[in-house]
CSV table of C-alpha atoms in Angstrom, one decimal:
chain,number,residue,atom,x,y,z
J,215,MET,CA,-15.9,9.7,40.6
J,216,GLY,CA,-12.6,9.0,42.4
J,217,SER,CA,-9.3,8.9,40.7
J,218,TYR,CA,-7.7,5.5,40.1
J,219,THR,CA,-4.3,4.9,41.7
J,220,PRO,CA,-2.4,1.7,40.7
J,221,ASP,CA,-1.4,-0.7,43.5
J,222,ARG,CA,1.8,-1.6,41.7
J,223,PRO,CA,4.0,-0.1,39.0
J,224,ALA,CA,2.7,-0.6,35.4
J,225,GLU,CA,4.9,-2.8,33.2
J,226,LYS,CA,3.1,-2.0,30.0
J,227,LEU,CA,0.3,0.4,29.3
J,228,TRP,CA,-1.2,-1.2,26.2
J,229,ILE,CA,-2.5,-4.7,25.4
J,230,GLU,CA,-1.7,-7.3,22.7
J,231,THR,CA,-4.6,-7.0,20.3
J,232,PRO,CA,-6.2,-9.8,18.4
J,233,LEU,CA,-5.6,-10.5,14.7
J,234,ILE,CA,-8.7,-12.0,13.0
J,235,PRO,CA,-9.5,-13.1,9.5
J,236,SER,CA,-12.5,-11.5,7.8
J,237,THR,CA,-14.4,-13.7,5.5
J,238,ALA,CA,-16.7,-10.9,4.3
J,239,MET,CA,-13.7,-8.5,3.5
J,240,SER,CA,-11.7,-11.3,1.9
J,241,ARG,CA,-14.6,-11.9,-0.4
J,242,ALA,CA,-14.9,-8.2,-1.2
J,243,ALA,CA,-11.1,-7.8,-1.8
J,244,GLY,CA,-10.5,-11.1,-3.6
J,245,CYS,CA,-7.6,-12.0,-1.3
J,246,ASN,CA,-7.1,-13.0,2.4
J,247,ILE,CA,-7.9,-10.1,4.7
J,248,PHE,CA,-6.8,-10.0,8.3
J,249,LEU,CA,-7.8,-7.3,10.8
J,250,LYS,CA,-5.4,-6.1,13.5
J,251,LEU,CA,-7.8,-4.8,16.1
J,252,GLU,CA,-6.1,-1.7,17.6
J,253,ASN,CA,-9.6,-0.3,18.4
J,254,LEU,CA,-9.6,-2.7,21.4
J,255,GLN,CA,-6.8,-0.8,23.1
J,256,PRO,CA,-7.7,0.7,26.5
J,257,SER,CA,-8.2,4.2,24.9
J,258,SER,CA,-9.7,2.7,21.7
J,259,SER,CA,-6.8,3.4,19.4
J,260,PHE,CA,-3.3,2.4,18.5
J,261,LYS,CA,-2.0,5.6,20.1
J,262,GLN,CA,-2.0,3.7,23.4
J,263,ARG,CA,1.1,1.9,22.4
J,264,GLY,CA,3.4,4.8,21.5
J,265,VAL,CA,2.1,7.2,24.1
J,266,GLY,CA,2.0,4.5,26.8
J,267,ASN,CA,5.6,3.5,25.9
J,268,MET,CA,6.8,7.1,26.1
J,269,MET,CA,5.0,8.0,29.4
J,270,LEU,CA,6.2,4.8,31.1
J,271,ARG,CA,9.8,5.6,30.1
J,272,ALA,CA,9.5,9.1,31.4
J,273,THR,CA,8.0,7.9,34.7
J,274,LYS,CA,10.8,5.4,35.2
J,275,ALA,CA,13.3,8.1,34.5
J,276,ASN,CA,11.9,10.1,37.4
J,277,PRO,CA,11.3,7.6,40.1
J,278,GLY,CA,9.4,9.1,43.0
J,279,GLY,CA,9.5,12.5,41.3
J,280,ASN,CA,6.7,14.9,40.3
J,281,VAL,CA,5.7,14.4,36.7
J,282,HIS,CA,2.9,16.3,34.9
J,283,PHE,CA,2.2,15.1,31.3
J,284,TYR,CA,1.2,17.5,28.6
J,285,CYS,CA,-0.1,16.3,25.2
J,286,SER,CA,-1.4,18.3,22.2
J,287,SER,CA,-3.9,16.2,20.3
J,288,GLY,CA,-6.7,15.9,17.8
J,289,GLY,CA,-8.3,13.6,20.4
J,290,ASN,CA,-6.9,10.0,20.3
J,291,ALA,CA,-3.4,10.8,21.5
J,292,GLY,CA,-4.9,12.8,24.3
J,293,LEU,CA,-7.2,9.9,25.3
J,294,ALA,CA,-4.2,7.6,25.3
J,295,CYS,CA,-2.2,10.1,27.4
J,296,ALA,CA,-5.1,10.5,29.9
J,297,THR,CA,-5.6,6.7,30.1
J,298,ALA,CA,-1.9,6.1,30.7
J,299,ALA,CA,-1.7,9.0,33.2
J,300,THR,CA,-4.6,7.4,35.2
J,301,ALA,CA,-2.8,4.0,35.2
J,302,LEU,CA,0.4,5.8,36.4
J,303,GLY,CA,-1.3,7.9,39.0
J,304,LYS,CA,0.0,11.1,37.3
J,305,PRO,CA,-1.7,14.4,36.3
J,306,CYS,CA,-2.1,15.4,32.7
J,307,THR,CA,-3.2,18.3,30.6
J,308,ILE,CA,-4.5,17.9,27.0
J,309,VAL,CA,-4.5,20.8,24.6
J,310,VAL,CA,-6.9,20.3,21.7
J,311,PRO,CA,-7.7,22.5,18.7
J,312,VAL,CA,-11.1,24.2,18.5
J,313,LEU,CA,-12.4,21.9,15.8
J,314,ILE,CA,-12.5,19.0,18.2
J,315,SER,CA,-16.0,17.9,19.0
J,316,ASP,CA,-17.7,18.3,22.4
J,317,PHE,CA,-18.2,14.5,22.2
J,318,MET,CA,-14.4,14.0,22.4
J,319,MET,CA,-13.9,16.8,24.9
J,320,ASN,CA,-16.2,15.1,27.3
J,321,LYS,CA,-14.4,11.8,27.0
J,322,LEU,CA,-11.1,13.5,27.9
J,323,LYS,CA,-12.7,15.2,30.9
J,324,LEU,CA,-14.3,12.0,32.2
J,325,LEU,CA,-10.8,10.5,32.3
J,326,GLY,CA,-9.8,13.3,34.7
J,327,ALA,CA,-7.6,15.3,32.3
J,328,ASP,CA,-7.3,19.0,32.4
J,329,VAL,CA,-8.4,20.1,28.9
J,330,VAL,CA,-7.5,23.3,27.1
J,331,ARG,CA,-9.2,24.1,23.7
J,332,THR,CA,-7.3,26.5,21.5
J,333,GLY,CA,-5.9,26.9,18.0
J,334,ALA,CA,-7.5,26.4,14.6
J,335,HIS,CA,-5.6,23.1,14.1
J,336,TRP,CA,-3.2,20.7,15.9
J,337,ALA,CA,-0.1,22.8,15.1
J,338,GLU,CA,-1.5,25.9,16.8
J,339,ALA,CA,-2.7,23.9,19.8
J,340,ASP,CA,0.8,22.3,20.1
J,341,ALA,CA,2.5,25.7,20.0
J,342,TYR,CA,0.3,27.0,22.8
J,343,LEU,CA,1.1,23.9,24.9
J,344,ARG,CA,4.9,24.2,24.4
J,345,ASN,CA,5.3,28.0,24.6
J,346,VAL,CA,2.8,28.8,27.3
J,347,LEU,CA,1.8,25.8,29.5
J,348,LEU,CA,4.9,23.6,29.4
J,349,ALA,CA,7.3,26.6,29.6
J,350,ALA,CA,5.7,27.5,33.0
J,351,ASP,CA,5.8,24.0,34.6
J,352,PRO,CA,9.2,22.6,35.7
J,353,THR,CA,7.6,19.2,36.3
J,354,GLY,CA,6.1,19.1,32.8
J,355,VAL,CA,6.8,16.2,30.4
J,356,TYR,CA,5.9,16.8,26.7
J,357,VAL,CA,4.0,13.9,25.0
J,358,PRO,CA,3.9,14.6,21.3
J,359,PRO,CA,1.1,12.8,19.4
J,360,PHE,CA,3.3,11.3,16.6
J,361,ASP,CA,6.8,12.7,16.3
J,362,HIS,CA,9.2,10.9,18.7
J,363,PRO,CA,11.2,7.6,18.5
J,364,HIS,CA,9.5,6.3,21.7
J,365,LEU,CA,6.1,6.6,20.0
J,366,TRP,CA,7.4,4.8,16.9
J,367,GLU,CA,8.9,2.1,19.1
J,368,GLY,CA,5.5,1.5,20.7
J,369,ALA,CA,3.7,1.4,17.4
J,370,ALA,CA,6.3,-1.1,16.0
J,371,THR,CA,5.1,-3.7,18.5
J,372,ILE,CA,2.0,-4.1,16.2
J,373,VAL,CA,4.2,-5.7,13.6
J,374,GLU,CA,6.1,-7.7,16.3
J,375,GLU,CA,2.7,-9.2,17.4
J,376,LEU,CA,1.9,-10.2,13.8
J,377,VAL,CA,4.7,-12.7,13.6
J,378,PRO,CA,3.2,-15.4,15.9
J,379,GLN,CA,-0.4,-14.4,15.2
J,380,LEU,CA,-0.1,-14.9,11.4
J,381,ALA,CA,1.7,-18.2,12.0
J,382,ALA,CA,-1.1,-19.3,14.3
J,383,LEU,CA,-3.6,-18.5,11.5
J,384,GLY,CA,-1.8,-20.6,9.0
J,385,VAL,CA,0.1,-17.9,7.1
J,386,GLY,CA,3.5,-19.3,6.1
J,387,PRO,CA,6.8,-18.1,7.4
J,388,GLN,CA,7.1,-15.5,4.6
J,389,GLY,CA,4.7,-13.2,6.6
J,390,PRO,CA,2.1,-10.9,5.1
J,391,ASP,CA,2.1,-9.7,1.5
J,392,GLY,CA,0.7,-6.3,2.4
J,393,ILE,CA,0.0,-4.1,5.4
J,394,VAL,CA,-2.5,-1.2,5.2
J,395,CYS,CA,-2.6,1.7,7.6
J,396,ASN,CA,-3.5,5.3,7.6
J,397,CYS,CA,-1.4,8.4,8.2
J,398,GLY,CA,-2.1,11.6,10.2
J,399,GLY,CA,1.1,13.0,11.6
J,400,GLY,CA,3.0,9.8,10.8
J,401,GLY,CA,3.5,8.0,14.1
J,402,LEU,CA,1.6,4.9,13.2
J,403,LEU,CA,3.3,4.7,9.8
J,404,SER,CA,6.8,5.2,11.2
J,405,GLY,CA,6.1,2.5,13.7
J,406,ILE,CA,4.8,0.1,11.1
J,407,MET,CA,7.8,0.7,8.8
J,408,ASP,CA,10.2,0.3,11.8
J,409,GLY,CA,8.4,-3.0,12.6
J,410,VAL,CA,8.5,-4.2,9.0
J,411,GLU,CA,12.3,-3.6,8.9
J,412,GLN,CA,12.8,-5.5,12.1
J,413,GLN,CA,10.6,-8.5,11.6
J,414,SER,CA,11.4,-8.9,7.9
J,415,SER,CA,15.1,-9.3,8.7
J,416,GLN,CA,14.5,-11.6,11.7
J,417,HIS,CA,11.5,-13.7,10.6
J,418,TRP,CA,9.9,-13.1,7.2
J,419,GLY,CA,12.8,-12.7,4.8
J,420,LYS,CA,10.9,-10.3,2.7
J,421,LYS,CA,9.2,-6.9,3.3
J,422,PRO,CA,5.5,-6.7,2.8
J,423,GLU,CA,4.1,-3.9,0.7
J,424,VAL,CA,2.8,-1.1,2.9
J,425,LEU,CA,-0.2,0.9,1.6
J,426,VAL,CA,-0.8,4.1,3.5
J,427,VAL,CA,-4.1,5.9,3.2
J,428,GLU,CA,-5.1,9.5,3.9
J,429,THR,CA,-8.3,11.5,3.1
J,430,VAL,CA,-8.7,14.5,0.8
J,431,GLY,CA,-8.3,17.6,2.9
J,432,ALA,CA,-5.8,15.9,5.4
J,433,GLU,CA,-3.3,14.4,2.9
J,434,SER,CA,-0.1,16.0,4.2
J,435,LEU,CA,2.0,12.9,3.4
J,436,HIS,CA,0.6,12.4,-0.1
J,437,ALA,CA,1.1,16.1,-0.9
J,438,SER,CA,4.7,15.8,0.2
J,439,VAL,CA,5.2,12.6,-1.8
J,440,GLN,CA,3.8,14.4,-4.9
J,441,ALA,CA,6.0,17.5,-4.3
J,442,GLY,CA,9.1,15.6,-3.4
J,443,GLU,CA,9.5,17.6,-0.2
J,444,LEU,CA,7.7,18.3,3.0
J,445,VAL,CA,4.5,20.2,2.4
J,446,THR,CA,2.3,22.0,4.9
J,447,LEU,CA,-1.4,22.0,4.0
J,448,PRO,CA,-3.1,25.5,4.3
J,449,ALA,CA,-6.0,24.0,6.2
J,450,ILE,CA,-7.5,20.7,7.3
J,451,THR,CA,-10.9,20.3,5.5
J,452,SER,CA,-11.5,16.5,6.0
J,453,ILE,CA,-14.0,15.1,8.5
J,454,ALA,CA,-11.2,12.7,9.5
J,455,THR,CA,-9.8,15.2,12.1
J,456,SER,CA,-7.6,12.5,13.6
J,457,LEU,CA,-5.6,12.7,10.4
J,458,GLY,CA,-5.4,16.5,10.6
J,459,ALA,CA,-1.7,17.2,10.9
J,460,PRO,CA,-0.9,20.0,8.4
J,461,THR,CA,2.7,18.7,8.1
J,462,VAL,CA,3.6,15.1,8.4
J,463,SER,CA,6.7,14.2,10.4
J,464,LYS,CA,10.0,14.2,8.7
J,465,GLN,CA,10.5,10.6,9.7
J,466,ALA,CA,7.3,9.5,8.0
J,467,PHE,CA,8.3,11.5,4.8
J,468,GLU,CA,11.6,9.7,4.8
J,469,TRP,CA,9.9,6.3,5.0
J,470,SER,CA,7.6,7.3,2.1
J,471,LYS,CA,10.7,7.2,-0.2
J,472,LYS,CA,11.0,3.4,0.2
J,473,ASP,CA,10.0,1.2,-2.7
J,474,HIS,CA,7.7,-1.0,-0.7
J,475,LEU,CA,5.5,1.9,0.4
J,476,THR,CA,2.6,3.4,-1.6
J,477,SER,CA,0.7,6.5,-0.6
J,478,ILE,CA,-2.9,6.9,-1.7
J,479,VAL,CA,-5.9,9.2,-0.9
J,480,VAL,CA,-9.6,8.5,-0.5
J,481,THR,CA,-12.5,10.9,-0.2
J,482,ASP,CA,-14.4,11.6,3.0
J,483,ALA,CA,-17.3,9.7,1.5
J,484,GLU,CA,-15.2,6.7,0.9
J,485,ALA,CA,-13.8,6.9,4.5
J,486,VAL,CA,-17.4,6.9,5.8
J,487,MET,CA,-18.2,4.0,3.5
J,488,GLY,CA,-15.2,2.1,5.1
J,489,SER,CA,-16.5,2.8,8.6
J,490,VAL,CA,-20.0,1.6,7.6
J,491,LYS,CA,-18.7,-1.5,6.0
J,492,LEU,CA,-16.7,-2.4,9.1
J,493,VAL,CA,-19.8,-2.1,11.2
J,494,ASN,CA,-21.8,-4.2,8.8
J,495,ASP,CA,-19.1,-6.9,8.0
J,496,ALA,CA,-17.2,-7.0,11.3
J,497,LEU,CA,-19.4,-5.4,13.9
J,498,LEU,CA,-16.7,-2.9,14.8
J,499,LEU,CA,-17.4,0.9,15.2
J,500,VAL,CA,-14.5,3.1,14.3
J,501,GLU,CA,-14.1,6.8,13.3
J,502,ALA,CA,-13.7,8.0,9.7
J,503,ALA,CA,-9.9,8.2,10.0
J,504,CYS,CA,-9.9,4.4,10.4
J,505,GLY,CA,-12.6,4.0,7.8
J,506,ALA,CA,-10.1,5.4,5.3
J,507,THR,CA,-7.9,2.3,5.9
J,508,ILE,CA,-10.9,0.0,5.2
J,509,ALA,CA,-12.1,1.8,2.1
J,510,PRO,CA,-9.5,0.3,-0.3
J,511,VAL,CA,-10.9,-3.2,0.3
J,512,TYR,CA,-14.3,-2.1,-1.2
J,513,ASN,CA,-13.3,0.6,-3.8
J,514,GLY,CA,-10.8,-1.6,-5.7
J,515,GLU,CA,-7.7,0.4,-4.6
J,516,LEU,CA,-6.3,-2.6,-2.7
J,517,ARG,CA,-6.2,-4.8,-5.7
J,518,LYS,CA,-5.0,-1.9,-7.9
J,519,TRP,CA,-1.9,-1.1,-5.8
J,520,LEU,CA,-1.0,-4.4,-4.1
J,521,GLY,CA,-2.1,-6.8,-6.9
J,522,LYS,CA,-0.5,-5.3,-9.9
J,523,GLY,CA,0.0,-7.8,-12.7
J,524,LEU,CA,-1.4,-10.7,-10.8
J,525,SER,CA,-4.0,-13.1,-12.1
J,526,ASP,CA,-7.2,-13.6,-10.0
J,527,GLU,CA,-5.8,-16.9,-8.7
J,528,GLU,CA,-2.5,-15.3,-7.7
J,529,TRP,CA,-4.2,-12.4,-6.0
J,530,SER,CA,-6.5,-14.8,-4.1
J,531,ARG,CA,-3.5,-16.3,-2.3
J,532,LYS,CA,-2.2,-13.0,-1.1
J,533,ASN,CA,-2.4,-12.2,2.7
J,534,VAL,CA,-3.1,-8.6,3.6
J,535,VAL,CA,-3.3,-7.1,7.2
J,536,LEU,CA,-5.4,-4.0,7.8
J,537,ILE,CA,-4.5,-2.0,10.9
J,538,VAL,CA,-7.9,-1.2,12.4
J,539,CYS,CA,-6.5,1.8,14.2
J,540,GLY,CA,-9.7,2.6,16.0
J,541,GLY,CA,-10.5,6.1,17.2
J,542,ALA,CA,-12.9,7.3,19.9
J,543,ASN,CA,-14.4,10.2,18.1
J,544,ILE,CA,-17.4,8.2,16.8
J,545,SER,CA,-20.8,7.0,17.9
J,546,LEU,CA,-23.7,5.4,16.0
J,547,GLU,CA,-25.3,8.9,15.9
J,548,ILE,CA,-22.2,10.5,14.4
J,549,LEU,CA,-21.8,7.8,11.8
J,550,ARG,CA,-25.5,8.0,10.8
J,551,GLY,CA,-25.0,11.7,10.4
J,552,TYR,CA,-22.1,11.1,8.0
J,553,GLN,CA,-24.1,8.5,6.1
J,554,GLU,CA,-26.8,11.0,5.5
J,555,LYS,CA,-24.4,13.8,4.5
J,556,TYR,CA,-22.5,11.6,2.0
J,557,GLY,CA,-25.4,9.4,0.9
J,558,VAL,CA,-23.6,6.2,2.1
J,559,GLU,CA,-25.9,3.1,2.5
């Protein structure tokens, strides 16, 4: 298979994704649920925005020069990097930890990326990338998976797109009452919080509540919130490997101190349930990391945290956006395996 070379310089390496109302999920939650479909990005996840933004900036900063992109990733940032590198006509190397599945490895290789598998988790893979590979390549450009302002800037465009999309769907000028997302290293969360600050001051007049979800065994943000300081998990034990950053970014931790943000944790079984429900109710296949975002709709946590003190009628009028972040480390076979393991119908 030949490599793709663009005929003209790329202006943007991600797409504007649809926002759709979900009748089934609204019925389950008791309020109005809207799904922001980041799973439809070219690399199947929201990572395309931040990674694409950063790589496009780096390419423009080196016009005509040699650039080789290096990304350490649990999978989805690597896919975003490889997808963007193809569009830019530049080489890339992706370093992944050994826990990454062959399924994801093959996806990266099919995109033409050089893939190195090393380290027990992302932090060890990242250290190898920076200290060994990047240090030896003068043309190398480091693409971190979640901890850089250009990544947050890209992710913030999700919230920017919500302004006209919600208006078109009949939501008033006050904007959404809540936004739900997950957190791995914190790139998505930092972008969402940046976007909320910008759009609330310019358009909505109030800040929506942000509910951030992690899974047990990958809850580096929640552990930090509970401790009141940055915490490093001893190991990642969750099946939601895309959330597997032992330490959340400092920026994400700072955002967690805001009054309009709440951090919660769900089990792997609940995350699998969320993925299954999304298939059944919206015909969308996403990995367990994204299923964690969906779970609060069905386990009562959404009403518990975003509907405190509200009557059923008051809650029914609330508008909540779920960031369907996507993820490529999933197939029907993998999801069925999870269902059997956790007894999820």
